[in-house]
Amino acid sequence: MLCSRKMLNFLIRKDVRKILKRKDSDAGEKGKAMEELRASLFNELRSSEGAKRQQQRICGPSVALTFNFLVSVGIILMNKLVLGRVGFNYPIFLTFIHYTLSWLLMAVLNALSMLPAAPPSKSTPFSSLLSLGIVMSLSNGLANVSLKYNSVGFYQMAKIAVTPTIVLAEFILFAKRVSYQKVLALTVVSIGVAVATVTDLQFHFFGACIALAWIIPSAVNKILWSNLQQQENWTALALMWKTTPITLFFLVTLMPWLDPPGILSFGWNLNNTLAILMSAVLGFLLQWSGALALGATSATTHVVLGQFKTCVILLGGFFLFGSNPGTISICGAITALAGMSVYTYLNLLKPQQLPNKTSPRQNSFTLSKSKLSKENGDTHDGNNMETV
């Protein structure tokens, strides 16, 4: 009793009350700071501009490209396993599973209010979203069909044609020019990758036709992803959420034409199901990381990353596992890596102003752009061509 009374007297002393009050105040301030941080993050996601800033802060070019590189290597090997050893000979349906899982995961994020907000509907025409959804279904679906019928080397070889297709398409559509030095570096990269993969060109005639048909949708897909994010304040997840239903619809229309019959008679078991689900998870990560990389860099840089991945796989197998692809292939991979290094160096250089040459496609935009430049205090010349 005496002990409890002494304890009570100690607690009601003035100096002790001040210490306890200060601790309560500190705890309250920390809790308030945490609440303000949560509210700030929530508000960032609630506006397209804030979500875009958040994405740029967290996923810069190096983070996005590294993320995409790691996932790309994994999904190519996993899809080859599913389409080969597992015997799941339905590449379009496999792509459909990928996008279905992606949509379900994004629906969960949306239900938890964690999905970034999209820009106002008036800012982006529905035709742009429809076009992106269509080329996504063609690009990813035809890529899996190509992997089914062709070797990985031939699949990577077909990617070489995507680079000049992107450069040509961006020049026609957006009047973007690539400097002579970058064209030379990209040519060296393409030749190096061609030489590196020339020993692994096993392909089926139908598969070769599919690979050729895949080139244009793949190029347009990358261009649209890059431009919509960089010019319309779209984030990767918000754009995926809007376009995935369109992609799923067009994948359903492709199944009867490109998938063989008998999907219902496939021998489902635990191992097969886990392999297909793992492929689907990697498919979601690939789509997300690819969108992040395209939003942070450019379509051409994203293709060069894919070719870098090819060379790393070839050289890694040689140095780490003792595989012998041949002296010619190794020299080709080293040449391609040298070209990629030069291309990266040119991208890091400060862009110099080009002469004031205005293309006919830009004449209609010159006046409005110069007005915006004056209002915003922009010192750049509005008549300059963009460079990739």
mmCIF file of C-alpha atoms in Angstrom:
data_model
loop_
_atom_site.group_PDB
_atom_site.id
_atom_site.type_symbol
_atom_site.label_atom_id
_atom_site.label_comp_id
_atom_site.label_asym_id
_atom_site.label_seq_id
_atom_site.Cartn_x
_atom_site.Cartn_y
_atom_site.Cartn_z
ATOM 1 C CA MET A 1 0.000 0.000 0.000
ATOM 2 C CA LEU A 2 2.794 2.368 0.941
ATOM 3 C CA CYS A 3 4.627 1.445 -2.265
ATOM 4 C CA SER A 4 1.604 2.189 -4.438
ATOM 5 C CA ARG A 5 1.082 5.553 -2.710
ATOM 6 C CA LYS A 6 4.729 6.527 -3.356
ATOM 7 C CA MET A 7 4.340 5.551 -6.995
ATOM 8 C CA LEU A 8 1.211 7.690 -7.323
ATOM 9 C CA ASN A 9 2.941 10.673 -5.701
ATOM 10 C CA PHE A 10 5.846 10.250 -8.110
ATOM 11 C CA LEU A 11 3.567 10.253 -11.158
ATOM 12 C CA ILE A 12 1.676 13.386 -10.152
ATOM 13 C CA ARG A 13 4.829 15.404 -9.638
ATOM 14 C CA LYS A 14 5.012 18.399 -11.940
ATOM 15 C CA ASP A 15 8.301 17.501 -13.666
ATOM 16 C CA VAL A 16 7.172 13.918 -14.327
ATOM 17 C CA ARG A 17 3.877 15.169 -15.792
ATOM 18 C CA LYS A 18 5.858 17.392 -18.173
ATOM 19 C CA ILE A 19 7.995 14.457 -19.345
ATOM 20 C CA LEU A 20 4.935 12.255 -19.968
ATOM 21 C CA LYS A 21 3.167 15.093 -21.747
ATOM 22 C CA ARG A 22 6.205 15.694 -23.968
ATOM 23 C CA LYS A 23 6.341 11.991 -24.903
ATOM 24 C CA ASP A 24 2.624 12.018 -25.768
ATOM 25 C CA SER A 25 3.182 15.149 -27.837
ATOM 26 C CA ASP A 26 6.108 13.572 -29.703
ATOM 27 C CA ALA A 27 4.062 10.469 -30.422
ATOM 28 C CA GLY A 28 1.197 12.635 -31.639
ATOM 29 C CA GLU A 29 3.493 14.584 -33.963
ATOM 30 C CA LYS A 30 4.925 11.368 -35.414
ATOM 31 C CA GLY A 31 1.448 9.996 -35.981
ATOM 32 C CA LYS A 32 0.375 13.253 -37.583
ATOM 33 C CA ALA A 33 3.423 13.182 -39.865
ATOM 34 C CA MET A 34 2.600 9.621 -40.923
ATOM 35 C CA GLU A 35 -0.997 10.602 -41.670
ATOM 36 C CA GLU A 36 0.191 13.564 -43.731
ATOM 37 C CA LEU A 37 2.556 11.275 -45.670
ATOM 38 C CA ARG A 38 -0.257 8.816 -46.389
ATOM 39 C CA ALA A 39 -2.563 11.637 -47.455
ATOM 40 C CA SER A 40 0.158 13.070 -49.692
ATOM 41 C CA LEU A 41 0.750 9.729 -51.418
ATOM 42 C CA PHE A 42 -2.988 9.197 -51.813
ATOM 43 C CA ASN A 43 -3.437 12.674 -53.321
ATOM 44 C CA GLU A 44 -0.521 12.033 -55.686
ATOM 45 C CA LEU A 45 -2.288 8.933 -57.026
ATOM 46 C CA ARG A 46 -5.630 10.729 -57.314
ATOM 47 C CA SER A 47 -4.430 13.078 -60.085
ATOM 48 C CA SER A 48 -2.773 12.033 -63.319
ATOM 49 C CA GLU A 49 -0.095 14.713 -63.002
ATOM 50 C CA GLY A 50 0.755 13.671 -59.439
ATOM 51 C CA ALA A 51 0.815 9.978 -60.352
ATOM 52 C CA LYS A 52 3.110 10.750 -63.283
ATOM 53 C CA ARG A 53 5.506 12.674 -61.009
ATOM 54 C CA GLN A 54 5.458 9.795 -58.521
ATOM 55 C CA GLN A 55 6.283 7.293 -61.278
ATOM 56 C CA GLN A 56 9.149 9.459 -62.537
ATOM 57 C CA ARG A 57 10.589 9.803 -59.030
ATOM 58 C CA ILE A 58 10.456 6.088 -58.248
ATOM 59 C CA CYS A 59 11.200 4.584 -61.683
ATOM 60 C CA GLY A 60 13.812 6.568 -63.550
ATOM 61 C CA PRO A 61 15.285 5.310 -66.829
ATOM 62 C CA SER A 62 17.960 3.102 -65.210
ATOM 63 C CA VAL A 63 15.511 1.454 -62.775
ATOM 64 C CA ALA A 64 12.847 0.888 -65.452
ATOM 65 C CA LEU A 65 15.310 -0.531 -67.999
ATOM 66 C CA THR A 66 16.921 -2.855 -65.432
ATOM 67 C CA PHE A 67 13.503 -4.069 -64.253
ATOM 68 C CA ASN A 68 12.408 -4.736 -67.843
ATOM 69 C CA PHE A 69 15.697 -6.469 -68.708
ATOM 70 C CA LEU A 70 15.439 -8.960 -65.839
ATOM 71 C CA VAL A 71 11.773 -9.773 -66.493
ATOM 72 C CA SER A 72 12.309 -10.127 -70.270
ATOM 73 C CA VAL A 73 14.968 -12.790 -69.825
ATOM 74 C CA GLY A 74 12.735 -14.725 -67.435
ATOM 75 C CA ILE A 75 9.571 -14.677 -69.546
ATOM 76 C CA ILE A 76 11.269 -15.760 -72.791
ATOM 77 C CA LEU A 77 12.689 -18.832 -71.060
ATOM 78 C CA MET A 78 9.429 -19.498 -69.195
ATOM 79 C CA ASN A 79 7.246 -19.173 -72.305
ATOM 80 C CA LYS A 80 9.576 -21.456 -74.247
ATOM 81 C CA LEU A 81 9.210 -23.970 -71.381
ATOM 82 C CA VAL A 82 5.401 -23.694 -71.374
ATOM 83 C CA LEU A 83 5.064 -23.911 -75.165
ATOM 84 C CA GLY A 84 7.698 -26.670 -75.431
ATOM 85 C CA ARG A 85 8.161 -29.028 -72.479
ATOM 86 C CA VAL A 86 4.760 -28.450 -70.898
ATOM 87 C CA GLY A 87 3.174 -28.889 -74.325
ATOM 88 C CA PHE A 88 0.741 -25.984 -74.006
ATOM 89 C CA ASN A 89 0.499 -25.371 -77.761
ATOM 90 C CA TYR A 90 -1.897 -22.439 -77.559
ATOM 91 C CA PRO A 91 0.197 -19.227 -77.709
ATOM 92 C CA ILE A 92 -2.743 -16.837 -78.185
ATOM 93 C CA PHE A 93 -4.644 -18.395 -75.291
ATOM 94 C CA LEU A 94 -1.469 -18.173 -73.199
ATOM 95 C CA THR A 95 -1.329 -14.443 -73.975
ATOM 96 C CA PHE A 96 -5.028 -14.212 -73.055
ATOM 97 C CA ILE A 97 -4.221 -15.790 -69.664
ATOM 98 C CA HIS A 98 -1.427 -13.250 -69.186
ATOM 99 C CA TYR A 99 -3.707 -10.281 -69.782
ATOM 100 C CA THR A 100 -6.560 -11.756 -67.754
ATOM 101 C CA LEU A 101 -4.290 -12.093 -64.715
ATOM 102 C CA SER A 102 -2.961 -8.573 -65.324
ATOM 103 C CA TRP A 103 -6.502 -7.192 -65.391
ATOM 104 C CA LEU A 104 -7.423 -9.048 -62.179
ATOM 105 C CA LEU A 105 -4.346 -7.715 -60.364
ATOM 106 C CA MET A 106 -5.100 -4.163 -61.507
ATOM 107 C CA ALA A 107 -8.744 -4.594 -60.463
ATOM 108 C CA VAL A 108 -7.526 -5.419 -56.946
ATOM 109 C CA LEU A 109 -5.347 -2.290 -56.956
ATOM 110 C CA ASN A 110 -8.301 -0.254 -58.174
ATOM 111 C CA ALA A 111 -10.545 -1.636 -55.436
ATOM 112 C CA LEU A 112 -7.913 -0.656 -52.858
ATOM 113 C CA SER A 113 -7.667 2.857 -54.414
ATOM 114 C CA MET A 114 -4.012 2.196 -55.242
ATOM 115 C CA LEU A 115 -4.343 2.436 -59.017
ATOM 116 C CA PRO A 116 -3.015 5.752 -60.404
ATOM 117 C CA ALA A 117 -5.600 8.121 -61.861
ATOM 118 C CA ALA A 118 -5.944 8.476 -65.623
ATOM 119 C CA PRO A 119 -5.906 11.845 -67.419
ATOM 120 C CA PRO A 120 -9.287 13.389 -68.357
ATOM 121 C CA SER A 121 -11.014 11.455 -71.139
ATOM 122 C CA LYS A 122 -11.067 14.532 -73.383
ATOM 123 C CA SER A 123 -7.273 14.781 -73.394
ATOM 124 C CA THR A 124 -6.741 11.432 -75.151
ATOM 125 C CA PRO A 125 -8.978 10.338 -78.064
ATOM 126 C CA PHE A 126 -10.536 6.912 -77.691
ATOM 127 C CA SER A 127 -9.089 6.027 -81.093
ATOM 128 C CA SER A 128 -5.576 6.209 -79.593
ATOM 129 C CA LEU A 129 -6.504 3.815 -76.776
ATOM 130 C CA LEU A 130 -8.289 1.519 -79.260
ATOM 131 C CA SER A 131 -5.249 1.485 -81.556
ATOM 132 C CA LEU A 132 -2.955 0.677 -78.628
ATOM 133 C CA GLY A 133 -5.225 -2.153 -77.461
ATOM 134 C CA ILE A 134 -5.288 -3.683 -80.955
ATOM 135 C CA VAL A 135 -1.530 -3.520 -81.569
ATOM 136 C CA MET A 136 -0.900 -4.883 -78.051
ATOM 137 C CA SER A 137 -2.959 -7.979 -78.856
ATOM 138 C CA LEU A 138 -1.160 -8.435 -82.189
ATOM 139 C CA SER A 139 2.308 -7.695 -80.830
ATOM 140 C CA ASN A 140 2.178 -9.997 -77.801
ATOM 141 C CA GLY A 141 0.055 -12.698 -79.409
ATOM 142 C CA LEU A 142 2.194 -12.981 -82.543
ATOM 143 C CA ALA A 143 5.363 -12.916 -80.401
ATOM 144 C CA ASN A 144 4.246 -16.048 -78.551
ATOM 145 C CA VAL A 145 3.257 -17.741 -81.825
ATOM 146 C CA SER A 146 6.729 -16.928 -83.186
ATOM 147 C CA LEU A 147 8.338 -18.439 -80.070
ATOM 148 C CA LYS A 148 6.303 -21.610 -80.552
ATOM 149 C CA TYR A 149 7.455 -22.248 -84.129
ATOM 150 C CA ASN A 150 10.916 -20.635 -84.171
ATOM 151 C CA SER A 151 14.084 -20.835 -82.086
ATOM 152 C CA VAL A 152 14.900 -18.098 -79.587
ATOM 153 C CA GLY A 153 17.744 -17.000 -81.874
ATOM 154 C CA PHE A 154 15.414 -16.480 -84.846
ATOM 155 C CA TYR A 155 12.919 -14.691 -82.561
ATOM 156 C CA GLN A 156 15.677 -12.283 -81.494
ATOM 157 C CA MET A 157 16.809 -11.953 -85.110
ATOM 158 C CA ALA A 158 13.350 -10.722 -86.114
ATOM 159 C CA LYS A 159 13.649 -7.986 -83.486
ATOM 160 C CA ILE A 160 16.482 -6.417 -85.478
ATOM 161 C CA ALA A 161 13.972 -5.272 -88.103
ATOM 162 C CA VAL A 162 11.950 -3.466 -85.422
ATOM 163 C CA THR A 163 14.671 -0.810 -84.971
ATOM 164 C CA PRO A 164 14.590 0.671 -88.500
ATOM 165 C CA THR A 165 10.802 0.296 -88.528
ATOM 166 C CA ILE A 166 10.515 2.476 -85.405
ATOM 167 C CA VAL A 167 12.925 5.093 -86.772
ATOM 168 C CA LEU A 168 11.007 5.268 -90.071
ATOM 169 C CA ALA A 169 7.572 5.326 -88.411
ATOM 170 C CA GLU A 170 8.539 8.088 -85.957
ATOM 171 C CA PHE A 171 9.921 10.167 -88.820
ATOM 172 C CA ILE A 172 6.713 9.754 -90.838
ATOM 173 C CA LEU A 173 4.289 10.250 -87.941
ATOM 174 C CA PHE A 174 6.107 12.724 -85.674
ATOM 175 C CA ALA A 175 8.916 14.146 -87.857
ATOM 176 C CA LYS A 176 11.535 12.828 -85.444
ATOM 177 C CA ARG A 177 15.036 12.635 -86.815
ATOM 178 C CA VAL A 178 17.896 10.461 -85.637
ATOM 179 C CA SER A 179 21.383 11.905 -85.820
ATOM 180 C CA TYR A 180 23.916 10.382 -88.210
ATOM 181 C CA GLN A 181 26.038 9.150 -85.297
ATOM 182 C CA LYS A 182 23.076 7.306 -83.750
ATOM 183 C CA VAL A 183 22.135 5.740 -87.096
ATOM 184 C CA LEU A 184 25.699 4.453 -87.409
ATOM 185 C CA ALA A 185 25.654 3.084 -83.832
ATOM 186 C CA LEU A 186 22.274 1.371 -84.378
ATOM 187 C CA THR A 187 23.572 -0.162 -87.630
ATOM 188 C CA VAL A 188 26.585 -1.601 -85.789
ATOM 189 C CA VAL A 189 24.249 -2.996 -83.098
ATOM 190 C CA SER A 190 21.969 -4.639 -85.683
ATOM 191 C CA ILE A 191 24.859 -6.203 -87.608
ATOM 192 C CA GLY A 192 26.440 -7.452 -84.380
ATOM 193 C CA VAL A 193 23.207 -9.075 -83.180
ATOM 194 C CA ALA A 194 22.659 -10.627 -86.632
ATOM 195 C CA VAL A 195 26.131 -12.179 -86.578
ATOM 196 C CA ALA A 196 25.718 -13.308 -82.958
ATOM 197 C CA THR A 197 22.460 -15.181 -83.617
ATOM 198 C CA VAL A 198 23.229 -16.556 -87.076
ATOM 199 C CA THR A 199 24.081 -19.991 -85.626
ATOM 200 C CA ASP A 200 20.620 -20.424 -84.019
ATOM 201 C CA LEU A 201 18.190 -19.775 -86.865
ATOM 202 C CA GLN A 202 15.846 -22.753 -86.626
ATOM 203 C CA PHE A 203 12.468 -21.710 -87.950
ATOM 204 C CA HIS A 204 9.250 -22.985 -89.485
ATOM 205 C CA PHE A 205 7.904 -21.352 -92.676
ATOM 206 C CA PHE A 206 4.647 -20.438 -90.950
ATOM 207 C CA GLY A 207 6.632 -19.210 -87.954
ATOM 208 C CA ALA A 208 8.804 -17.042 -90.207
ATOM 209 C CA CYS A 209 5.680 -15.473 -91.722
ATOM 210 C CA ILE A 210 4.337 -14.776 -88.231
ATOM 211 C CA ALA A 211 7.673 -13.203 -87.232
ATOM 212 C CA LEU A 212 7.520 -10.876 -90.246
ATOM 213 C CA ALA A 213 3.897 -9.968 -89.512
ATOM 214 C CA TRP A 214 4.865 -9.208 -85.901
ATOM 215 C CA ILE A 215 7.420 -6.490 -86.765
ATOM 216 C CA ILE A 216 5.047 -3.610 -87.595
ATOM 217 C CA PRO A 217 2.610 -4.115 -84.662
ATOM 218 C CA SER A 218 5.585 -4.388 -82.304
ATOM 219 C CA ALA A 219 7.069 -1.108 -83.550
ATOM 220 C CA VAL A 220 3.731 0.746 -83.403
ATOM 221 C CA ASN A 221 3.040 -0.684 -79.941
ATOM 222 C CA LYS A 222 6.299 0.723 -78.555
ATOM 223 C CA ILE A 223 5.789 4.112 -80.216
ATOM 224 C CA LEU A 224 2.247 4.518 -78.839
ATOM 225 C CA TRP A 225 3.259 3.459 -75.311
ATOM 226 C CA SER A 226 6.128 5.938 -75.301
ATOM 227 C CA ASN A 227 4.217 8.897 -76.750
ATOM 228 C CA LEU A 228 1.041 8.525 -74.696
ATOM 229 C CA GLN A 229 3.027 8.472 -71.456
ATOM 230 C CA GLN A 230 5.403 11.284 -72.347
ATOM 231 C CA GLN A 231 2.867 13.639 -73.914
ATOM 232 C CA GLU A 232 -0.499 12.840 -72.300
ATOM 233 C CA ASN A 233 0.422 12.413 -68.579
ATOM 234 C CA TRP A 234 -0.455 8.698 -68.587
ATOM 235 C CA THR A 235 1.212 6.381 -66.105
ATOM 236 C CA ALA A 236 2.047 2.791 -66.969
ATOM 237 C CA LEU A 237 -0.611 1.171 -64.751
ATOM 238 C CA ALA A 238 -3.352 3.647 -65.682
ATOM 239 C CA LEU A 239 -2.764 3.045 -69.389
ATOM 240 C CA MET A 240 -2.654 -0.719 -68.861
ATOM 241 C CA TRP A 241 -5.973 -0.553 -66.977
ATOM 242 C CA LYS A 242 -7.672 1.307 -69.842
ATOM 243 C CA THR A 243 -6.319 -0.784 -72.719
ATOM 244 C CA THR A 244 -6.294 -4.327 -71.295
ATOM 245 C CA PRO A 245 -10.055 -4.969 -71.902
ATOM 246 C CA ILE A 246 -9.588 -3.962 -75.561
ATOM 247 C CA THR A 247 -6.595 -6.285 -75.843
ATOM 248 C CA LEU A 248 -8.528 -9.194 -74.302
ATOM 249 C CA PHE A 249 -11.369 -8.726 -76.790
ATOM 250 C CA PHE A 250 -9.076 -8.842 -79.814
ATOM 251 C CA LEU A 251 -7.129 -11.807 -78.432
ATOM 252 C CA VAL A 252 -10.400 -13.756 -78.344
ATOM 253 C CA THR A 253 -10.910 -12.970 -82.039
ATOM 254 C CA LEU A 254 -7.377 -14.178 -82.862
ATOM 255 C CA MET A 255 -7.691 -17.553 -81.092
ATOM 256 C CA PRO A 256 -9.678 -19.406 -83.806
ATOM 257 C CA TRP A 257 -7.185 -18.314 -86.467
ATOM 258 C CA LEU A 258 -3.803 -18.856 -84.781
ATOM 259 C CA ASP A 259 -4.406 -21.429 -82.027
ATOM 260 C CA PRO A 260 -4.904 -25.125 -82.850
ATOM 261 C CA PRO A 261 -8.118 -26.816 -81.698
ATOM 262 C CA GLY A 262 -8.252 -28.880 -78.513
ATOM 263 C CA ILE A 263 -7.717 -26.359 -75.718
ATOM 264 C CA LEU A 264 -10.396 -28.069 -73.599
ATOM 265 C CA SER A 265 -8.650 -31.438 -73.899
ATOM 266 C CA PHE A 266 -5.318 -30.163 -72.538
ATOM 267 C CA GLY A 267 -4.031 -32.283 -69.647
ATOM 268 C CA TRP A 268 -4.174 -29.851 -66.735
ATOM 269 C CA ASN A 269 -2.267 -30.839 -63.608
ATOM 270 C CA LEU A 270 -0.558 -29.073 -60.727
ATOM 271 C CA ASN A 271 2.848 -28.721 -62.413
ATOM 272 C CA ASN A 272 1.410 -27.462 -65.712
ATOM 273 C CA THR A 273 -0.899 -25.016 -63.948
ATOM 274 C CA LEU A 274 1.914 -23.603 -61.806
ATOM 275 C CA ALA A 275 4.148 -23.146 -64.868
ATOM 276 C CA ILE A 276 1.381 -21.328 -66.759
ATOM 277 C CA LEU A 277 0.554 -19.146 -63.745
ATOM 278 C CA MET A 278 4.242 -18.263 -63.323
ATOM 279 C CA SER A 279 4.323 -17.330 -66.993
ATOM 280 C CA ALA A 280 1.235 -15.147 -66.455
ATOM 281 C CA VAL A 281 2.812 -13.357 -63.463
ATOM 282 C CA LEU A 282 5.934 -12.690 -65.520
ATOM 283 C CA GLY A 283 3.665 -11.501 -68.342
ATOM 284 C CA PHE A 284 2.130 -8.874 -66.060
ATOM 285 C CA LEU A 285 5.567 -7.785 -64.841
ATOM 286 C CA LEU A 286 6.846 -7.652 -68.424
ATOM 287 C CA GLN A 287 3.962 -5.452 -69.553
ATOM 288 C CA TRP A 288 4.370 -3.147 -66.564
ATOM 289 C CA SER A 289 8.173 -2.918 -66.759
ATOM 290 C CA GLY A 290 8.035 -2.410 -70.528
ATOM 291 C CA ALA A 291 5.541 0.419 -70.122
ATOM 292 C CA LEU A 292 7.736 2.021 -67.443
ATOM 293 C CA ALA A 293 10.807 1.765 -69.686
ATOM 294 C CA LEU A 294 8.982 3.212 -72.694
ATOM 295 C CA GLY A 295 7.617 6.062 -70.597
ATOM 296 C CA ALA A 296 11.062 6.880 -69.206
ATOM 297 C CA THR A 297 13.062 6.545 -72.443
ATOM 298 C CA SER A 298 12.045 6.025 -76.077
ATOM 299 C CA ALA A 299 10.862 3.239 -78.348
ATOM 300 C CA THR A 300 14.286 2.947 -80.008
ATOM 301 C CA THR A 301 16.103 2.701 -76.668
ATOM 302 C CA HIS A 302 13.704 -0.050 -75.571
ATOM 303 C CA VAL A 303 14.523 -2.094 -78.692
ATOM 304 C CA VAL A 304 18.256 -1.632 -78.102
ATOM 305 C CA LEU A 305 17.684 -2.965 -74.570
ATOM 306 C CA GLY A 306 16.148 -6.109 -76.058
ATOM 307 C CA GLN A 307 19.189 -6.611 -78.274
ATOM 308 C CA PHE A 308 21.472 -6.025 -75.286
ATOM 309 C CA LYS A 309 19.608 -8.822 -73.523
ATOM 310 C CA THR A 310 20.329 -11.179 -76.442
ATOM 311 C CA CYS A 311 24.062 -10.476 -76.277
ATOM 312 C CA VAL A 312 24.184 -10.828 -72.491
ATOM 313 C CA ILE A 313 22.450 -14.234 -72.638
ATOM 314 C CA LEU A 314 24.883 -15.450 -75.307
ATOM 315 C CA LEU A 315 28.037 -14.167 -73.582
ATOM 316 C CA GLY A 316 26.782 -15.224 -70.144
ATOM 317 C CA GLY A 317 26.316 -18.781 -71.344
ATOM 318 C CA PHE A 318 29.854 -18.742 -72.762
ATOM 319 C CA PHE A 319 31.614 -17.302 -69.690
ATOM 320 C CA LEU A 320 29.507 -18.833 -66.904
ATOM 321 C CA PHE A 321 28.373 -22.199 -68.240
ATOM 322 C CA GLY A 322 31.043 -23.070 -70.782
ATOM 323 C CA SER A 323 28.705 -23.122 -73.795
ATOM 324 C CA ASN A 324 30.439 -22.631 -77.140
ATOM 325 C CA PRO A 325 28.312 -20.605 -79.573
ATOM 326 C CA GLY A 326 31.329 -20.149 -81.850
ATOM 327 C CA THR A 327 33.945 -17.467 -82.371
ATOM 328 C CA ILE A 328 31.821 -15.633 -84.964
ATOM 329 C CA SER A 329 28.841 -15.371 -82.594
ATOM 330 C CA ILE A 330 31.012 -14.121 -79.729
ATOM 331 C CA CYS A 331 32.634 -11.485 -81.961
ATOM 332 C CA GLY A 332 29.167 -10.418 -83.146
ATOM 333 C CA ALA A 333 27.916 -10.037 -79.578
ATOM 334 C CA ILE A 334 30.970 -7.992 -78.571
ATOM 335 C CA THR A 335 30.512 -5.774 -81.652
ATOM 336 C CA ALA A 336 26.853 -5.239 -80.770
ATOM 337 C CA LEU A 337 27.763 -4.319 -77.183
ATOM 338 C CA ALA A 338 30.286 -1.778 -78.510
ATOM 339 C CA GLY A 339 27.583 -0.226 -80.692
ATOM 340 C CA MET A 340 25.196 -0.108 -77.732
ATOM 341 C CA SER A 341 27.848 1.643 -75.649
ATOM 342 C CA VAL A 342 28.270 4.310 -78.324
ATOM 343 C CA TYR A 343 24.471 4.711 -78.619
ATOM 344 C CA THR A 344 24.154 5.092 -74.838
ATOM 345 C CA TYR A 345 26.990 7.640 -74.802
ATOM 346 C CA LEU A 346 25.281 9.675 -77.551
ATOM 347 C CA ASN A 347 22.017 9.639 -75.592
ATOM 348 C CA LEU A 348 23.777 10.945 -72.489
ATOM 349 C CA LEU A 349 25.360 13.831 -74.397
ATOM 350 C CA LYS A 350 23.640 17.209 -74.097
ATOM 351 C CA PRO A 351 21.552 17.582 -77.287
ATOM 352 C CA GLN A 352 22.840 20.353 -79.497
ATOM 353 C CA GLN A 353 20.510 22.708 -81.278
ATOM 354 C CA LEU A 354 19.893 21.784 -84.874
ATOM 355 C CA PRO A 355 19.618 24.307 -87.746
ATOM 356 C CA ASN A 356 16.274 26.009 -88.145
ATOM 357 C CA LYS A 357 14.754 23.679 -90.701
ATOM 358 C CA THR A 358 11.034 23.189 -90.407
ATOM 359 C CA SER A 359 9.325 20.261 -92.071
ATOM 360 C CA PRO A 360 5.907 20.732 -93.703
ATOM 361 C CA ARG A 361 4.323 18.582 -90.975
ATOM 362 C CA GLN A 362 5.472 21.012 -88.309
ATOM 363 C CA ASN A 363 4.403 24.290 -89.948
ATOM 364 C CA SER A 364 0.937 24.121 -88.437
ATOM 365 C CA PHE A 365 2.383 23.701 -84.928
ATOM 366 C CA THR A 366 5.111 26.362 -85.062
ATOM 367 C CA LEU A 367 2.974 29.390 -84.175
ATOM 368 C CA SER A 368 1.178 27.771 -81.231
ATOM 369 C CA LYS A 369 4.405 26.269 -79.884
ATOM 370 C CA SER A 370 6.220 29.623 -80.049
ATOM 371 C CA LYS A 371 3.372 31.262 -78.128
ATOM 372 C CA LEU A 372 3.585 28.609 -75.437
ATOM 373 C CA SER A 373 7.332 29.079 -75.287
ATOM 374 C CA LYS A 374 6.928 32.806 -74.665
ATOM 375 C CA GLU A 375 4.289 32.260 -71.998
ATOM 376 C CA ASN A 376 6.349 29.635 -70.178
ATOM 377 C CA GLY A 377 9.681 31.399 -70.589
ATOM 378 C CA ASP A 378 10.958 28.533 -72.761
ATOM 379 C CA THR A 379 14.259 29.360 -74.445
ATOM 380 C CA HIS A 380 14.262 26.381 -76.836
ATOM 381 C CA ASP A 381 13.647 26.962 -80.506
ATOM 382 C CA GLY A 382 10.171 25.775 -81.462
ATOM 383 C CA ASN A 383 11.194 25.022 -85.028
ATOM 384 C CA ASN A 384 13.831 22.459 -84.123
ATOM 385 C CA MET A 385 13.310 18.839 -85.040
ATOM 386 C CA GLU A 386 13.007 16.345 -82.184
ATOM 387 C CA THR A 387 15.735 13.767 -81.898
ATOM 388 C CA VAL A 388 15.397 10.214 -80.687
#
